[in-house]
Amino acid sequence: MTLFLTSVQAIKVRSALEVGSQTLRVTVTDRCGASGQMDVIITVEPLVYTVNIDIKHDISI
């Protein structure tokens, strides 16, 4: 899977681990080879069919 974000370069997800009922801890690598982890918090509003993703990233260079 590849994520495209406006605030960071495109990154590749290497692994994802569920750490809470709505939280994934994701290990990623960017195009420059830097890698790190980010917690992805996913909330779903079923009546509106909206998915909000809050990403907190810590990528080491």
Short mmCIF file of N, CA and C in Angstrom, two decimals:
data_model
loop_
_atom_site.label_atom_id
_atom_site.label_comp_id
_atom_site.label_asym_id
_atom_site.label_seq_id
_atom_site.Cartn_x
_atom_site.Cartn_y
_atom_site.Cartn_z
N MET A 1 0.84 -1.17 0.00
CA MET A 1 0.00 0.00 0.00
C MET A 1 0.89 1.24 0.00
N THR A 2 0.51 2.24 -0.75
CA THR A 2 1.23 3.52 -0.77
C THR A 2 0.28 4.62 -0.33
N LEU A 3 0.73 5.45 0.59
CA LEU A 3 -0.06 6.58 1.05
C LEU A 3 0.44 7.85 0.39
N PHE A 4 -0.45 8.69 -0.06
CA PHE A 4 -0.08 9.98 -0.62
C PHE A 4 -0.65 11.06 0.29
N LEU A 5 0.21 11.81 0.93
CA LEU A 5 -0.21 12.83 1.88
C LEU A 5 0.28 14.18 1.39
N THR A 6 -0.48 15.23 1.67
CA THR A 6 -0.06 16.55 1.22
C THR A 6 1.08 17.11 2.06
N SER A 7 1.22 16.65 3.31
CA SER A 7 2.24 17.22 4.19
C SER A 7 3.56 16.45 4.19
N VAL A 8 3.60 15.27 3.63
CA VAL A 8 4.82 14.47 3.58
C VAL A 8 4.93 13.80 2.22
N GLN A 9 6.14 13.35 1.89
CA GLN A 9 6.32 12.64 0.64
C GLN A 9 5.53 11.34 0.65
N ALA A 10 5.32 10.79 -0.53
CA ALA A 10 4.66 9.49 -0.62
C ALA A 10 5.49 8.47 0.14
N ILE A 11 4.82 7.60 0.86
CA ILE A 11 5.51 6.61 1.67
C ILE A 11 4.97 5.22 1.39
N LYS A 12 5.78 4.21 1.65
CA LYS A 12 5.36 2.82 1.51
C LYS A 12 5.18 2.23 2.89
N VAL A 13 4.06 1.55 3.09
CA VAL A 13 3.78 0.90 4.36
C VAL A 13 4.44 -0.47 4.34
N ARG A 14 5.30 -0.73 5.32
CA ARG A 14 6.01 -2.00 5.42
C ARG A 14 5.28 -2.99 6.31
N SER A 15 4.64 -2.51 7.36
CA SER A 15 3.85 -3.38 8.24
C SER A 15 2.86 -2.53 9.02
N ALA A 16 1.82 -3.18 9.51
CA ALA A 16 0.82 -2.50 10.33
C ALA A 16 0.39 -3.45 11.44
N LEU A 17 0.27 -2.91 12.64
CA LEU A 17 -0.09 -3.70 13.81
C LEU A 17 -1.21 -2.98 14.54
N GLU A 18 -2.28 -3.69 14.85
CA GLU A 18 -3.38 -3.09 15.59
C GLU A 18 -2.97 -2.92 17.05
N VAL A 19 -2.98 -1.68 17.54
CA VAL A 19 -2.58 -1.41 18.93
C VAL A 19 -3.75 -0.89 19.76
N GLY A 20 -4.89 -0.75 19.18
CA GLY A 20 -6.09 -0.30 19.87
C GLY A 20 -7.29 -0.58 18.99
N SER A 21 -8.48 -0.31 19.51
CA SER A 21 -9.67 -0.63 18.73
C SER A 21 -9.78 0.22 17.46
N GLN A 22 -9.16 1.41 17.46
CA GLN A 22 -9.20 2.26 16.27
C GLN A 22 -7.82 2.78 15.89
N THR A 23 -6.76 2.12 16.37
CA THR A 23 -5.42 2.62 16.13
C THR A 23 -4.54 1.53 15.51
N LEU A 24 -3.82 1.90 14.46
CA LEU A 24 -2.82 1.03 13.85
C LEU A 24 -1.45 1.66 14.04
N ARG A 25 -0.45 0.87 14.38
CA ARG A 25 0.93 1.34 14.41
C ARG A 25 1.55 0.85 13.10
N VAL A 26 1.96 1.79 12.27
CA VAL A 26 2.41 1.50 10.91
C VAL A 26 3.89 1.80 10.78
N THR A 27 4.65 0.86 10.23
CA THR A 27 6.06 1.09 9.91
C THR A 27 6.14 1.46 8.44
N VAL A 28 6.82 2.57 8.15
CA VAL A 28 6.84 3.10 6.78
C VAL A 28 8.26 3.43 6.33
N THR A 29 8.43 3.53 5.01
CA THR A 29 9.66 3.99 4.40
C THR A 29 9.28 5.01 3.33
N ASP A 30 10.00 6.15 3.29
CA ASP A 30 9.68 7.14 2.26
C ASP A 30 10.57 6.94 1.04
N ARG A 31 10.40 7.79 0.05
CA ARG A 31 11.14 7.66 -1.22
C ARG A 31 12.64 7.80 -1.05
N CYS A 32 13.09 8.50 0.00
CA CYS A 32 14.52 8.72 0.24
C CYS A 32 15.14 7.60 1.06
N GLY A 33 14.34 6.63 1.49
CA GLY A 33 14.87 5.53 2.28
C GLY A 33 14.74 5.72 3.78
N ALA A 34 14.25 6.88 4.21
CA ALA A 34 14.05 7.10 5.65
C ALA A 34 12.88 6.23 6.11
N SER A 35 13.01 5.69 7.32
CA SER A 35 11.94 4.84 7.83
C SER A 35 11.56 5.26 9.24
N GLY A 36 10.40 4.85 9.65
CA GLY A 36 9.92 5.17 10.99
C GLY A 36 8.55 4.57 11.21
N GLN A 37 7.94 4.95 12.31
CA GLN A 37 6.62 4.45 12.66
C GLN A 37 5.65 5.60 12.82
N MET A 38 4.39 5.32 12.58
CA MET A 38 3.35 6.31 12.84
C MET A 38 2.13 5.59 13.38
N ASP A 39 1.42 6.26 14.27
CA ASP A 39 0.15 5.76 14.77
C ASP A 39 -0.95 6.37 13.91
N VAL A 40 -1.80 5.52 13.37
CA VAL A 40 -2.90 5.97 12.53
C VAL A 40 -4.19 5.72 13.30
N ILE A 41 -4.92 6.78 13.59
CA ILE A 41 -6.19 6.67 14.31
C ILE A 41 -7.31 6.81 13.30
N ILE A 42 -8.16 5.80 13.22
CA ILE A 42 -9.22 5.76 12.22
C ILE A 42 -10.57 5.89 12.92
N THR A 43 -11.38 6.84 12.46
CA THR A 43 -12.74 6.97 12.97
C THR A 43 -13.70 6.89 11.79
N VAL A 44 -14.80 6.21 11.99
CA VAL A 44 -15.78 6.02 10.92
C VAL A 44 -17.14 6.50 11.43
N GLU A 45 -17.78 7.32 10.63
CA GLU A 45 -19.14 7.78 10.93
C GLU A 45 -20.07 7.08 9.94
N PRO A 46 -20.69 5.97 10.36
CA PRO A 46 -21.42 5.12 9.41
C PRO A 46 -22.59 5.81 8.70
N LEU A 47 -23.27 6.75 9.34
CA LEU A 47 -24.41 7.38 8.68
C LEU A 47 -23.99 8.35 7.60
N VAL A 48 -22.80 8.90 7.70
CA VAL A 48 -22.32 9.88 6.74
C VAL A 48 -21.36 9.25 5.75
N TYR A 49 -20.87 8.05 6.04
CA TYR A 49 -19.89 7.34 5.22
C TYR A 49 -18.60 8.14 5.06
N THR A 50 -18.17 8.75 6.16
CA THR A 50 -16.94 9.53 6.17
C THR A 50 -15.89 8.79 6.97
N VAL A 51 -14.66 8.73 6.45
CA VAL A 51 -13.55 8.14 7.19
C VAL A 51 -12.55 9.25 7.46
N ASN A 52 -12.27 9.50 8.74
CA ASN A 52 -11.28 10.50 9.13
C ASN A 52 -10.03 9.77 9.60
N ILE A 53 -8.88 10.15 9.09
CA ILE A 53 -7.62 9.53 9.48
C ILE A 53 -6.72 10.60 10.08
N ASP A 54 -6.31 10.39 11.33
CA ASP A 54 -5.41 11.31 12.02
C ASP A 54 -4.06 10.62 12.11
N ILE A 55 -3.05 11.15 11.45
CA ILE A 55 -1.74 10.52 11.40
C ILE A 55 -0.75 11.32 12.22
N LYS A 56 -0.10 10.62 13.16
CA LYS A 56 0.98 11.21 13.93
C LYS A 56 2.24 10.48 13.49
N HIS A 57 3.17 11.17 12.86
CA HIS A 57 4.32 10.47 12.30
C HIS A 57 5.62 10.86 12.97
N ASP A 58 6.54 9.91 12.99
CA ASP A 58 7.88 10.10 13.53
C ASP A 58 8.82 9.34 12.60
N ILE A 59 9.28 10.01 11.56
CA ILE A 59 10.14 9.37 10.56
C ILE A 59 11.57 9.83 10.77
N SER A 60 12.46 8.88 10.97
CA SER A 60 13.88 9.18 11.17
C SER A 60 14.59 9.25 9.83
N ILE A 61 15.56 10.12 9.74
CA ILE A 61 16.35 10.23 8.50
C ILE A 61 17.72 9.65 8.76
#
